[in-house]
Structures are given as C-alpha cells and as structure tokens.
C-alpha cells in the first residue's frame, strides 16, 4: 500500500492525515510535506496516523525531524494514534516520551487548546 | 533445512520486496500470526539500514537477505557490503526531553522486535541475524 | 537497471514465493495490471518446472530467478541446475480426442503468456528467459 | 490462498468444489481426491472451478490425469468455469478441446443427463 497524504488547517493547528505505509520508500514525501508546512508558517502540527498500516524507523526519523523543526519556532508536533502495533514502535524506541500521542483529533485539539 | 536467499540492488523500493518475502515465508514456516507484524518490521529495518549504507558507500553492490527455517526457528540474516560504519551514539540535543538517537532508531526497533538478534561483522560489511520461533516442522514439512 | 535475484531450495512452497516476488516487482516496474496475472502464471510455470527437475536430479541445489527492469521491459530469468532433460514429446495416447503433451503443458503455458520467451542452455541446466513490456522508467525512477 | 476441496454426489454425478490456488504446491491434494473418488467407483466427475483463483500446468496435469482415469471406466470428467483468466489457460494449452467446460453446475448436469 502506498502513502496518501492530506492536510488542512483549523485555526492555528494543521492536521496532517496520513494513510498507508510510511517506510524508507515513502517517508521522503512525508518529510517534504512537513518541511513545506513549516516553511509556510504552520508551526502547530497534528499528524493523524489512524490509517497508517506500517511505520518504520525512517518514518519515526521524519517525525522526529518535523518535531525539531516546529520546536525551533516554539511550535508543536503531536500525533493521533490508537493502533497497538504502531504505538508499539514508539514505545520500543522510547518516542512515546517525546511525542504527545492522542486517541483522537478531538482529544488532541482540546489538549492543544489548553496549551495556548 | 529450507532456504531462500534474496539479493537486490540498493533501492528503497526493494526493501518492500524483502518485507513481502520475509512475511510470506515466515507465515509458511509456521511463525505465529501475532508475530508476523514484528518480523515484517524488523526485516524492513535491517534492509532499510543496509540500503541506506549501500547508497552512501557502494550503490552498485546488492544487499543480501537469507531466510531459513532451522530446528523450529525462522532465521533471517541481512548482509550489507558497506565498509564499517560505526554506529556511534551522537550527542543528544533536546529541549528538556531526552530524544533517542536517530541513527540507532532502526537498531532499537530490531532489538525490540526480534526474539533473538546478533550483529556480526560480514565479509565486507555488517550482518544482522534475527530469529523467531516457528513450527518445529517448518516449511520442509509442508 | 534494478535487479532482484532470488535463490530457493527446490520445494513447491517456494514456487509461491517466486510468484509473489515476481508479481510485486512487475507491478512496481510498471507492468500493466492486466498483464500481471500472466506474469504470475508464467513465472510460476518456469519455477515449477525447475523445482520438479531439481527434485529428480539435484534436490540439494537451489533454483535461481532473476528479475530485472531494463530499457522499458520487465525481464525474468529462471535458471535450473538439473542435467539436460530432453523435453521430447511423448507419444500421445487418447481415445479419439487428441490430448496435449503433459510434459510440455508448462512450456505451452509460458509460450502462451510471455510476450517474449527464450529457452537457453544454462551453466549446468536450463534457463528460461521471459519478458514483458514495462514502464520506460522502471523501478529505478520510483 | 490455500486449496479447499469439497465434494458431494447427486445421482451418479460427483461434484467436486475447488477453491483457492491449484499449483505445484497444492495439486497433489486434488490428485489424491480424484484418485480416491475413482477408486470408490465415482466415474462421472464434475469439477467446479468457479472459486479457483489460480491454476497452473500442474493443476491441468492433475485434471488430465483424472480424465484419463475416469475414461478407463467409461466415465467423464467435466468442468464448470466462467473466469476468463482460468479459461485462458485451458485455451493456450489446447485443453478446451479435451474437457467439457460449462458455465454452471446446472448447465453441466443437463448436458450430463443427455449423455446418459
Ligand atoms: N537524537 C536526535 N534528537 C533530536 N533531533 C535529532 C536527533 N538526531 C537527529 N535529529 C534531527 O532530526 C532531523 C531529521 O533527521 P533526518 O531524518 O536525518 O533528516 P533531515 O535533516 O533531512 O530532515 C534532523 O534535523 C536532525 O538534526
Ligand atoms: N499426453 C497425454 N495424454 C493423456 N494422458 C496423459 C498424457 N500425458 C500423461 N498422461 C496421463 O495423465 C496422468 C497424470 O499424469 P501425471 O500428472 O504425471 O501423474 P499421475 O500419473 O501420478 O496422476 C497419468 O496417468 C499419465 O499417464
């Protein structure tokens, strides 16, 4: 399955919907999108991973890279993810401590609202 | 002992082929359904690592993966031909929170997923050997 | 030119692996969806033939399949190591209706499906080379 | 997909339902079933291939072998098949001239009824 990327903004939050496989083959496209969004001034990103079938460390690297970029602008990069097999990858790499991970876009938006 | 060996030019697209083959053979070798996801991911990590190393050091050389069922275990070995890259931990930079090493993410994933992992020197580069429990009879019995 | 090579011990189960790999790479190389079924079948035939020949003559030796995208074509070569079996037509026996040669069914299928087929002598055994039109850019462009 | 085999008799016709892939890996099981049926005196076989996903020459060989066996007892082995990709394999090997091929079990039964 290939990677599908979509995004839209709600207030100052940009929601990135990711679908399919994020791996060494497709991760460059996600990286480009994140860089592009940051360059255009979107510093609060919420990556919705609910429809991600597969994620490897290349994908993790791109997310970490994105996080670093938004933080340079006092922004945030958070995730929506409930799938156990995807969460497991964040856990074994210790990245659950690095990313805010929410069970739904709504839950993330509420938390994001409180942050401001 | 049934063996499959796949060699592929160092392109990201072929990492997908390697994942596909590993998952199919693992299933047939009797690896439990619940573990197949882990096999797919760990094999993908090892191959991604090898492909990236080849692209840096020896883009013309193929990456090799061997799949074997042996004495009730499904064993996968990924061999690269890239000259000894040290996977030295880089200094972490972070604003408060401790961030994991990017370079070691792949290895961390493999270590977290494979039931048994060894990183060995290969003839030219590095060799990652991973294994999981499989059916005692394996593919030869099928 | 991107290449994948698969070697496998001569077991029927691995013919499935070869079909899986060939179909996946053909798809990625830009072979039209409508032709993928033919690729799967022809590659399966060539590998089944090789596996059977090995089981008779050299069960310990692996069968090899190479997949390549080259100048807008997807090319598959299956190499066996079985000593020159003549595929001599047997006398047909039938009650009225003419029946096709069993031994040649596989070759008939390949000939009917591959866009271009060559049967060549290999270093030890036989080599079947087949090809189909693919995307002019191939996998290297992906 | 693996091979599933099922069979039942209606009058003197035995219907064999085949589902999945008939290839070098699974064809031996179909061969055994056909041999077993013939040994038990079922000489009129109708192999329903509507749910076959994949058929290779090993499968064709088993069907030809079955045909030969039933003919030794003045029997018949006919097929139900409408899938173009499966029919194609019978065509390129010339086997459409060897097997009666029907569009449905009903159609085959009618023809079979006329045969007797
Ligand atoms: N341990 C780390 N902690 C935080 N950021 C890191 C770490 N390692 C690498 N980075 C940063 O993550 C980003 C992503 O890295 P990388 O995936 O290699 O590609 P790119 O810099 O092209 O986005 C880079 O900006 C890099 O500096
Ligand atoms: N050209 C042919 N025409 C008719 N029958 C054939 C032909 N070639 C082989 N056969 C018969 O078809 C049957 C199936 O052959 P095969 O698949 O090799 O295995 P098996 O004899 O174990 O069923 C055999 O009985 C064989 O004699």
Coordinates of C-alpha atoms and ligand atoms in Angstrom, one line a residue:
Chain A
X1 CA 0.0 0.0 0.0
X2 CA 1.3 3.4 -0.9
X3 CA 1.3 6.6 1.1
X4 CA -1.5 9.1 0.9
X5 CA -1.1 12.5 2.4
X6 CA -3.7 15.2 3.1
X7 CA -3.7 18.2 5.3
X8 CA -6.0 21.1 6.3
X9 CA -5.8 23.8 8.9
X10 CA -8.2 24.6 11.8
X11 CA -7.4 27.8 13.5
X12 CA -3.6 27.7 14.1
X13 CA -3.5 23.9 14.0
X14 CA -2.6 22.0 10.9
X15 CA -3.9 18.4 10.7
X16 CA -1.9 16.1 8.5
X17 CA -3.8 12.9 7.6
X18 CA -1.5 10.0 6.7
X19 CA -2.7 6.8 5.1
X20 CA -0.8 3.7 4.1
X21 CA 2.8 2.7 4.6
X22 CA 5.5 5.1 5.9
X23 CA 8.8 3.4 5.2
X24 CA 12.2 4.1 3.6
X25 CA 10.4 4.2 0.2
X26 CA 7.6 6.7 1.1
X27 CA 9.0 8.7 4.1
X28 CA 10.7 11.3 1.9
X29 CA 7.3 12.5 0.8
X30 CA 6.1 12.9 4.3
X31 CA 9.4 14.8 5.2
X32 CA 8.9 17.1 2.3
X33 CA 5.3 17.9 3.3
X34 CA 6.3 18.6 6.9
X35 CA 9.2 20.9 5.8
X36 CA 6.9 22.6 3.4
X37 CA 4.3 23.2 6.1
X38 CA 6.8 24.6 8.5
X39 CA 8.3 26.9 5.8
X40 CA 4.9 28.3 5.2
X41 CA 4.5 29.1 8.8
X42 CA 2.5 26.2 10.1
X43 CA 4.1 25.5 13.5
X44 CA 1.4 23.5 15.2
X45 CA 1.1 20.2 13.5
X46 CA -1.1 17.2 14.4
X47 CA -0.3 14.1 12.4
X48 CA -3.2 11.7 12.3
X49 CA -1.8 8.2 12.0
X50 CA -5.1 6.3 12.4
X51 CA -4.9 5.0 8.8
X52 CA -1.2 4.1 8.8
X53 CA -0.7 0.4 8.1
X54 CA 3.0 0.3 8.5
X55 CA 5.6 2.6 10.1
X56 CA 9.3 2.0 10.3
X57 CA 12.2 3.9 11.8
X58 CA 12.6 6.0 8.7
X59 CA 9.1 7.3 9.4
X60 CA 10.0 7.8 13.0
X61 CA 13.0 9.8 11.9
X62 CA 10.9 12.1 9.7
X63 CA 8.5 12.7 12.6
X64 CA 11.4 13.5 15.0
X65 CA 12.9 15.8 12.3
X66 CA 9.5 17.5 12.0
X67 CA 9.3 17.9 15.7
X68 CA 12.7 19.5 15.8
X69 CA 11.7 22.0 13.1
X70 CA 8.5 23.1 14.7
X71 CA 10.2 23.4 18.1
X72 CA 12.7 25.8 16.6
X73 CA 9.6 28.1 16.1
X74 CA 8.1 27.3 19.5
X75 CA 5.6 25.0 17.7
X76 CA 4.4 21.5 18.3
X77 CA 4.1 18.2 16.5
X78 CA 1.7 15.8 18.0
X79 CA 0.2 12.5 16.9
X80 CA -3.1 10.8 16.8
X81 CA -2.7 7.0 17.1
X82 CA -4.6 4.2 18.7
X83 CA -3.3 1.2 16.8
X84 CA -1.4 -1.0 19.1
X85 CA 1.1 -2.2 16.5
X86 CA 2.0 1.4 15.6
X87 CA 2.1 2.5 19.3
X88 CA 4.5 -0.4 20.0
X89 CA 7.1 1.1 17.6
X90 CA 7.0 4.4 19.5
X91 CA 7.3 2.5 22.8
X92 CA 10.3 0.4 21.9
X93 CA 12.2 3.4 20.6
X94 CA 11.3 5.5 23.6
X95 CA 9.5 8.0 21.5
X96 CA 6.3 7.9 23.5
X97 CA 8.1 10.2 25.9
X98 CA 8.9 12.6 23.1
X99 CA 5.6 13.0 21.2
X100 CA 2.2 13.9 22.6
X101 CA 0.1 11.0 21.4
X102 CA -3.7 11.2 21.5
X103 CA -6.6 8.9 20.8
X104 CA -8.4 11.2 18.5
X105 CA -8.2 14.5 16.7
X106 CA -10.7 16.0 19.1
X107 CA -8.8 14.9 22.2
X108 CA -5.6 16.4 20.7
X109 CA -7.4 19.7 19.9
X110 CA -8.7 20.0 23.4
X111 CA -5.1 19.5 24.8
X112 CA -3.8 21.9 22.2
X113 CA -6.4 24.5 23.2
X114 CA -5.2 24.2 26.8
X115 CA -1.6 24.7 25.8
X116 CA -2.1 28.1 24.3
Chain B
X1 CA 16.5 -27.0 6.1
X2 CA 14.8 -24.9 3.5
X3 CA 16.5 -21.7 2.5
X4 CA 15.6 -18.7 0.4
X5 CA 18.1 -16.0 -0.5
X6 CA 17.2 -12.7 -2.0
X7 CA 19.7 -10.2 -3.3
X8 CA 18.6 -6.8 -4.5
X9 CA 20.1 -3.6 -5.7
X10 CA 20.2 -0.9 -3.1
X11 CA 16.9 0.8 -3.7
X12 CA 14.2 1.7 -1.1
X13 CA 11.5 0.0 -3.3
X14 CA 13.2 -3.3 -2.9
X15 CA 13.0 -3.1 0.9
X16 CA 9.3 -3.7 0.3
X17 CA 10.1 -6.8 -1.7
X18 CA 12.2 -8.1 1.2
X19 CA 9.4 -7.4 3.7
X20 CA 6.9 -9.2 1.5
X21 CA 9.2 -12.2 1.0
X22 CA 10.1 -12.4 4.7
X23 CA 6.4 -12.2 5.8
X24 CA 5.3 -14.8 3.3
X25 CA 8.0 -17.3 4.2
X26 CA 7.6 -16.6 8.0
X27 CA 3.9 -17.4 7.6
X28 CA 4.6 -20.6 5.7
X29 CA 7.3 -21.6 8.2
X30 CA 4.7 -21.5 10.9
X31 CA 5.6 -18.3 12.7
X32 CA 2.5 -17.3 14.7
X33 CA 0.2 -14.7 13.1
X34 CA 0.7 -12.3 16.0
X35 CA 4.4 -12.2 15.4
X36 CA 4.3 -11.7 11.6
X37 CA 4.0 -7.9 12.0
X38 CA 7.2 -7.9 14.1
X39 CA 9.0 -10.0 11.5
X40 CA 7.9 -7.6 8.7
X41 CA 9.0 -4.6 10.6
X42 CA 12.4 -5.9 11.9
X43 CA 13.3 -7.3 8.5
X44 CA 12.3 -4.0 6.9
X45 CA 14.5 -2.1 9.4
X46 CA 17.5 -4.3 8.7
X47 CA 17.1 -3.9 5.0
X48 CA 16.5 -0.2 5.1
X49 CA 19.7 0.2 7.1
X50 CA 21.6 -1.8 4.6
X51 CA 20.1 0.0 1.6
X52 CA 21.0 3.4 3.1
X53 CA 24.5 2.2 3.9
X54 CA 25.0 1.0 0.3
X55 CA 23.6 4.2 -1.2
X56 CA 26.3 6.1 0.8
X57 CA 29.2 3.7 0.2
X58 CA 28.6 1.3 -2.6
X59 CA 25.4 1.9 -4.6
X60 CA 26.3 -0.6 -7.2
X61 CA 26.5 -3.6 -4.8
X62 CA 23.5 -5.7 -3.9
X63 CA 22.1 -6.2 -0.4
X64 CA 21.5 -9.8 0.6
X65 CA 18.9 -11.4 2.8
X66 CA 18.8 -15.1 3.7
X67 CA 15.7 -16.7 5.1
X68 CA 16.0 -20.1 6.7
X69 CA 13.9 -22.4 8.8
X70 CA 16.0 -24.4 11.1
X71 CA 15.2 -26.5 14.1
X72 CA 12.0 -24.8 14.8
X73 CA 13.2 -21.3 14.3
X74 CA 12.7 -18.9 11.5
X75 CA 16.0 -17.1 10.9
X76 CA 16.7 -14.1 8.8
X77 CA 20.2 -12.7 8.0
X78 CA 20.7 -9.4 6.3
X79 CA 24.2 -8.8 4.9
X80 CA 25.5 -5.5 3.6
X81 CA 28.7 -4.7 1.8
X82 CA 29.3 -1.2 3.1
X83 CA 32.6 -0.5 4.8
X84 CA 32.4 -0.4 8.6
X85 CA 30.2 2.4 9.6
X86 CA 30.5 2.9 13.3
X87 CA 27.1 3.3 14.8
X88 CA 28.5 5.7 17.4
X89 CA 25.9 7.4 19.6
X90 CA 25.7 11.1 18.7
X91 CA 25.3 13.8 21.3
X92 CA 21.7 14.2 22.1
X93 CA 20.3 17.6 21.7
X94 CA 16.9 18.4 23.0
X95 CA 15.0 21.0 24.9
X96 CA 14.5 19.2 28.2
X97 CA 13.2 15.9 27.0
X98 CA 15.7 13.3 26.1
X99 CA 15.5 12.3 22.5
X100 CA 16.6 8.9 21.2
X101 CA 19.4 8.6 18.7
X102 CA 18.2 8.9 15.1
X103 CA 20.9 6.6 13.8
X104 CA 20.0 3.9 16.3
X105 CA 16.3 4.0 15.8
X106 CA 16.4 1.2 13.3
X107 CA 18.6 -0.9 15.6
X108 CA 16.4 -0.1 18.5
X109 CA 13.3 -1.3 16.6
X110 CA 15.0 -4.5 15.6
X111 CA 16.2 -5.1 19.1
X112 CA 12.7 -4.5 20.4
X113 CA 11.1 -6.9 17.9
X114 CA 13.3 -9.8 17.1
X115 CA 13.2 -12.6 19.6
X116 CA 17.0 -13.0 19.2
X117 CA 19.3 -10.6 17.4
X118 CA 23.0 -10.7 16.7
X119 CA 25.0 -8.0 14.9
X120 CA 28.1 -9.6 13.3
X121 CA 30.9 -8.5 11.0
X122 CA 30.2 -9.7 7.5
X123 CA 32.8 -10.4 4.8
X124 CA 32.7 -6.8 3.7
X125 CA 30.1 -5.0 5.8
X126 CA 27.8 -5.8 8.6
X127 CA 25.4 -8.7 9.1
X128 CA 22.3 -8.7 11.2
X129 CA 20.9 -12.1 12.2
X130 CA 17.5 -12.3 13.7
X131 CA 15.2 -15.2 14.6
X132 CA 11.8 -16.0 15.8
X133 CA 10.1 -19.2 17.0
X134 CA 8.4 -21.2 14.2
X135 CA 6.8 -24.5 13.7
X136 CA 9.1 -27.4 14.7
X137 CA 8.4 -29.0 11.3
X138 CA 8.9 -25.8 9.2
X139 CA 8.4 -25.4 5.6
X140 CA 10.1 -28.7 4.6
X141 CA 7.1 -30.5 6.2
X142 CA 4.6 -28.5 4.2
Chain C
X1 CA 19.0 -1.2 -14.1
X2 CA 17.5 -2.6 -10.9
X3 CA 17.9 -6.2 -10.2
X4 CA 16.5 -8.7 -7.7
X5 CA 17.7 -12.2 -7.5
X6 CA 16.0 -15.0 -5.6
X7 CA 17.5 -18.4 -5.0
X8 CA 15.5 -21.0 -3.2
X9 CA 15.7 -24.7 -2.3
X10 CA 13.7 -26.9 -4.6
X11 CA 10.4 -27.1 -2.7
X12 CA 7.0 -26.5 -4.2
X13 CA 6.2 -24.0 -1.5
X14 CA 8.9 -21.7 -2.7
X15 CA 7.4 -21.5 -6.2
X16 CA 4.7 -19.4 -4.4
X17 CA 7.4 -17.1 -3.0
X18 CA 8.8 -16.7 -6.5
X19 CA 5.3 -15.9 -7.9
X20 CA 4.8 -13.4 -5.1
X21 CA 8.1 -11.6 -5.7
X22 CA 7.7 -11.6 -9.5
X23 CA 4.2 -10.1 -9.3
X24 CA 5.2 -7.4 -6.7
X25 CA 8.2 -6.3 -8.7
X26 CA 6.4 -6.4 -12.0
X27 CA 3.7 -4.2 -10.6
X28 CA 6.3 -1.7 -9.3
X29 CA 8.2 -1.8 -12.6
X30 CA 5.1 -0.6 -14.3
X31 CA 3.9 -3.7 -15.9
X32 CA 0.2 -3.2 -16.8
X33 CA -2.3 -4.6 -14.2
X34 CA -3.9 -6.6 -17.0
X35 CA -0.7 -8.5 -17.6
X36 CA 0.2 -9.2 -14.0
X37 CA -1.8 -12.4 -14.0
X38 CA 0.2 -13.6 -17.0
X39 CA 3.5 -12.8 -15.3
X40 CA 2.5 -14.6 -12.2
X41 CA 1.4 -17.7 -14.1
X42 CA 4.4 -17.8 -16.5
X43 CA 6.9 -17.3 -13.7
X44 CA 5.2 -19.9 -11.6
X45 CA 5.4 -22.4 -14.5
X46 CA 9.0 -21.8 -15.1
X47 CA 9.8 -22.2 -11.4
X48 CA 7.6 -25.3 -11.0
X49 CA 9.4 -26.9 -13.9
X50 CA 12.8 -26.1 -12.4
X51 CA 11.7 -27.3 -8.9
X52 CA 10.5 -30.6 -10.4
X53 CA 13.7 -31.1 -12.4
X54 CA 15.8 -30.4 -9.3
X55 CA 13.8 -32.8 -7.2
X56 CA 14.5 -35.5 -9.7
X57 CA 18.1 -34.7 -10.4
X58 CA 19.7 -32.5 -7.7
X59 CA 17.4 -31.9 -4.7
X60 CA 20.1 -30.2 -2.8
X61 CA 20.8 -27.4 -5.3
X62 CA 18.8 -24.2 -5.3
X63 CA 16.8 -22.8 -8.2
X64 CA 17.5 -19.2 -9.2
X65 CA 15.3 -16.5 -10.5
X66 CA 16.5 -13.1 -11.6
X67 CA 14.2 -10.1 -12.1
X68 CA 15.3 -7.1 -13.9
X69 CA 13.9 -4.0 -15.4
X70 CA 15.8 -2.9 -18.4
X71 CA 15.0 -0.5 -21.2
X72 CA 11.3 -0.5 -20.6
X73 CA 11.0 -4.2 -20.3
X74 CA 10.5 -6.4 -17.2
X75 CA 12.7 -9.5 -17.7
X76 CA 12.6 -12.7 -15.7
X77 CA 15.2 -15.5 -16.0
X78 CA 14.7 -18.8 -14.2
X79 CA 17.8 -21.0 -14.1
X80 CA 17.9 -24.6 -13.0
X81 CA 20.9 -26.8 -12.3
X82 CA 19.4 -30.1 -13.5
X83 CA 21.3 -32.0 -16.1
X84 CA 19.9 -31.7 -19.6
X85 CA 16.5 -33.3 -19.6
X86 CA 15.2 -33.5 -23.1
X87 CA 11.7 -32.3 -23.3
X88 CA 11.0 -34.9 -26.0
X89 CA 7.3 -35.1 -27.0
X90 CA 5.8 -38.4 -25.7
X91 CA 3.5 -40.5 -27.9
X92 CA 0.0 -39.2 -27.3
X93 CA -2.4 -41.8 -26.1
X94 CA -6.1 -40.9 -26.2
X95 CA -9.4 -42.4 -27.0
X96 CA -10.3 -40.4 -30.1
X97 CA -9.6 -36.9 -28.9
X98 CA -6.0 -35.6 -29.2
X99 CA -4.5 -34.8 -25.9
X100 CA -1.7 -32.4 -25.3
X101 CA 1.6 -33.5 -24.0
X102 CA 1.7 -33.4 -20.2
X103 CA 5.4 -32.6 -20.1
X104 CA 5.0 -29.7 -22.3
X105 CA 2.0 -28.1 -20.7
X106 CA 4.2 -25.8 -18.6
X107 CA 6.2 -24.7 -21.6
X108 CA 3.0 -24.3 -23.6
X109 CA 1.6 -22.0 -20.8
X110 CA 4.8 -20.0 -20.7
X111 CA 4.9 -19.6 -24.5
X112 CA 1.2 -18.6 -24.5
X113 CA 1.8 -16.0 -21.8
X114 CA 5.2 -14.4 -22.0
X115 CA 5.5 -11.6 -24.5
X116 CA 8.9 -12.9 -25.4
X117 CA 10.4 -16.2 -24.3
X118 CA 13.8 -17.8 -24.9
X119 CA 14.9 -21.3 -23.6
X120 CA 18.7 -21.3 -23.3
X121 CA 21.2 -23.7 -22.0
X122 CA 22.4 -22.6 -18.6
X123 CA 25.8 -23.3 -17.0
X124 CA 24.5 -26.6 -15.6
X125 CA 20.9 -26.9 -16.6
X126 CA 18.3 -24.9 -18.5
X127 CA 17.5 -21.2 -18.4
X128 CA 14.1 -19.7 -19.3
X129 CA 14.1 -16.0 -20.1
X130 CA 10.8 -14.2 -20.4
X131 CA 9.9 -10.6 -20.7
X132 CA 7.0 -8.2 -20.8
X133 CA 6.6 -4.5 -21.6
X134 CA 7.0 -2.3 -18.6
X135 CA 7.2 1.4 -17.8
X136 CA 10.1 3.1 -19.7
X137 CA 11.3 4.5 -16.5
X138 CA 11.1 1.3 -14.4
X139 CA 11.7 0.9 -10.8
X140 CA 14.8 3.0 -10.7
X141 CA 12.6 6.0 -11.4
X142 CA 10.3 5.3 -8.5
Chain D
X1 CA -4.6 -18.6 -0.7
X2 CA -4.6 -22.3 0.0
X3 CA -6.7 -25.0 -1.6
X4 CA -10.1 -26.0 -0.3
X5 CA -11.7 -29.2 -1.6
X6 CA -15.2 -30.4 -1.1
X7 CA -17.4 -33.0 -2.9
X8 CA -20.8 -34.5 -2.9
X9 CA -22.8 -36.8 -5.1
X10 CA -26.1 -36.2 -6.9
X11 CA -27.4 -39.4 -8.6
X12 CA -24.4 -40.8 -10.4
X13 CA -22.6 -37.4 -10.7
X14 CA -20.0 -36.4 -8.2
X15 CA -19.4 -32.6 -7.9
X16 CA -16.0 -31.5 -6.7
X17 CA -15.9 -28.0 -5.5
X18 CA -12.4 -26.4 -5.6
X19 CA -11.5 -23.1 -4.0
X20 CA -8.2 -21.3 -3.9
X21 CA -4.9 -22.0 -5.8
X22 CA -4.2 -25.2 -7.7
X23 CA -0.5 -25.2 -8.2
X24 CA 2.6 -27.3 -7.8
X25 CA 2.2 -27.0 -4.1
X26 CA -1.5 -27.9 -3.7
X27 CA -2.2 -30.0 -6.8
X28 CA -1.1 -33.3 -5.2
X29 CA -4.1 -33.0 -2.8
X30 CA -6.5 -32.6 -5.8
X31 CA -4.9 -35.6 -7.5
X32 CA -5.4 -37.7 -4.4
X33 CA -9.0 -36.7 -4.1
X34 CA -9.7 -37.6 -7.8
X35 CA -7.9 -40.9 -7.5
X36 CA -9.8 -41.7 -4.3
X37 CA -13.1 -40.8 -5.9
X38 CA -12.4 -43.0 -8.9
X39 CA -11.2 -45.9 -6.7
X40 CA -14.5 -45.7 -4.8
X41 CA -16.5 -46.1 -8.1
X42 CA -17.3 -42.4 -8.9
X43 CA -16.7 -42.3 -12.6
X44 CA -18.7 -39.2 -13.5
X45 CA -17.0 -36.2 -12.1
X46 CA -17.8 -32.5 -12.4
X47 CA -15.1 -30.2 -11.1
X48 CA -16.5 -26.8 -10.2
X49 CA -13.7 -24.3 -10.7
X50 CA -15.7 -21.1 -10.1
X51 CA -13.8 -20.3 -6.9
X52 CA -10.3 -21.1 -8.2
X53 CA -8.0 -18.1 -8.0
X54 CA -5.0 -19.6 -9.7
X55 CA -4.4 -22.7 -11.8
X56 CA -1.1 -23.7 -13.3
X57 CA 0.0 -26.6 -15.5
X58 CA 0.5 -28.9 -12.6
X59 CA -3.2 -28.4 -11.9
X60 CA -4.0 -29.0 -15.6
X61 CA -1.9 -32.2 -15.4
X62 CA -4.0 -33.5 -12.5
X63 CA -7.2 -32.8 -14.3
X64 CA -5.9 -34.6 -17.4
X65 CA -4.8 -37.5 -15.2
X66 CA -8.3 -37.6 -13.6
X67 CA -9.9 -37.6 -17.1
X68 CA -7.7 -40.5 -18.1
X69 CA -8.7 -42.4 -15.1
X70 CA -12.5 -41.9 -15.4
X71 CA -12.3 -42.7 -19.1
X72 CA -10.8 -46.1 -18.3
X73 CA -14.2 -46.8 -16.7
X74 CA -16.2 -45.2 -19.4
X75 CA -16.7 -42.2 -17.1
X76 CA -16.4 -38.5 -17.6
X77 CA -14.6 -35.5 -16.0
X78 CA -16.1 -32.1 -16.9
X79 CA -15.5 -28.7 -15.6
X80 CA -17.5 -25.6 -14.5
X81 CA -15.6 -22.5 -15.3
X82 CA -16.5 -19.0 -16.4
X83 CA -13.5 -17.0 -15.3
X84 CA -11.7 -15.7 -18.3
X85 CA -8.2 -15.9 -16.7
X86 CA -8.7 -19.6 -15.9
X87 CA -10.3 -20.4 -19.3
X88 CA -7.4 -18.8 -21.0
X89 CA -5.0 -21.4 -19.5
X90 CA -7.2 -24.2 -21.0
X91 CA -7.2 -22.4 -24.3
X92 CA -3.5 -21.8 -24.7
X93 CA -2.8 -25.4 -23.8
X94 CA -5.4 -26.7 -26.2
X95 CA -7.3 -28.4 -23.4
X96 CA -10.6 -26.7 -24.2
X97 CA -10.9 -29.4 -26.8
X98 CA -10.3 -32.1 -24.3
X99 CA -12.7 -31.1 -21.4
X100 CA -16.3 -30.3 -21.5
X101 CA -16.5 -26.9 -19.9
X102 CA -19.8 -25.5 -18.7
X103 CA -20.9 -22.1 -17.3
X104 CA -22.7 -23.6 -14.3
X105 CA -23.3 -26.8 -12.4
X106 CA -26.9 -26.8 -13.8
X107 CA -25.8 -26.5 -17.3
X108 CA -23.3 -29.3 -16.9
X109 CA -25.9 -31.5 -15.3
X110 CA -28.3 -31.0 -18.1
X111 CA -25.7 -32.0 -20.6
X112 CA -24.7 -34.9 -18.5
X113 CA -28.3 -36.0 -18.3
X114 CA -28.5 -36.0 -22.1
X115 CA -25.3 -38.0 -22.3
X116 CA -26.7 -41.0 -20.5
Ligands
LIG1 N1 18.8 12.5 18.6 C1 18.2 13.5 18.0 N2 17.4 14.3 18.6 C2 16.7 15.3 18.0 N3 16.8 15.6 16.8 C3 17.6 14.8 16.0 C4 18.3 13.7 16.6 N4 19.0 13.1 15.6 C5 18.7 13.8 14.5 N5 17.9 14.8 14.8 C6 17.3 15.8 13.8 O1 16.2 15.2 13.2 C7 16.1 15.7 11.9 C8 15.7 14.7 10.9 O2 16.9 14.0 10.6 P1 17.0 13.2 9.3 O3 15.8 12.2 9.2 O4 18.3 12.6 9.2 O5 16.8 14.2 8.0 P2 16.6 15.7 7.7 O6 17.5 16.6 8.4 O7 16.9 15.8 6.2 O8 15.1 16.0 8.0 C9 17.4 16.4 11.6 O9 17.1 17.8 11.6 C10 18.3 16.0 12.7 O10 19.2 17.0 13.1
LIG2 N1 -0.4 -36.6 -23.4 C1 -1.2 -37.3 -22.5 N2 -2.4 -37.6 -22.8 C2 -3.2 -38.3 -22.0 N3 -2.8 -38.7 -20.8 C3 -1.6 -38.4 -20.4 C4 -0.7 -37.7 -21.2 N4 0.5 -37.5 -20.6 C5 0.3 -38.1 -19.4 N5 -0.9 -38.6 -19.3 C6 -1.5 -39.3 -18.2 O1 -2.1 -38.3 -17.2 C7 -2.0 -38.9 -15.9 C8 -1.4 -37.8 -15.0 O2 -0.1 -37.7 -15.1 P1 0.8 -37.1 -14.0 O3 0.3 -35.8 -13.7 O4 2.2 -37.2 -14.5 O5 0.7 -38.1 -12.7 P2 -0.1 -39.3 -12.1 O6 0.1 -40.5 -13.1 O7 0.6 -39.6 -10.8 O8 -1.5 -38.9 -11.9 C9 -1.1 -40.1 -16.0 O9 -1.9 -41.2 -15.8 C10 -0.5 -40.0 -17.4 O10 -0.3 -41.3 -17.9

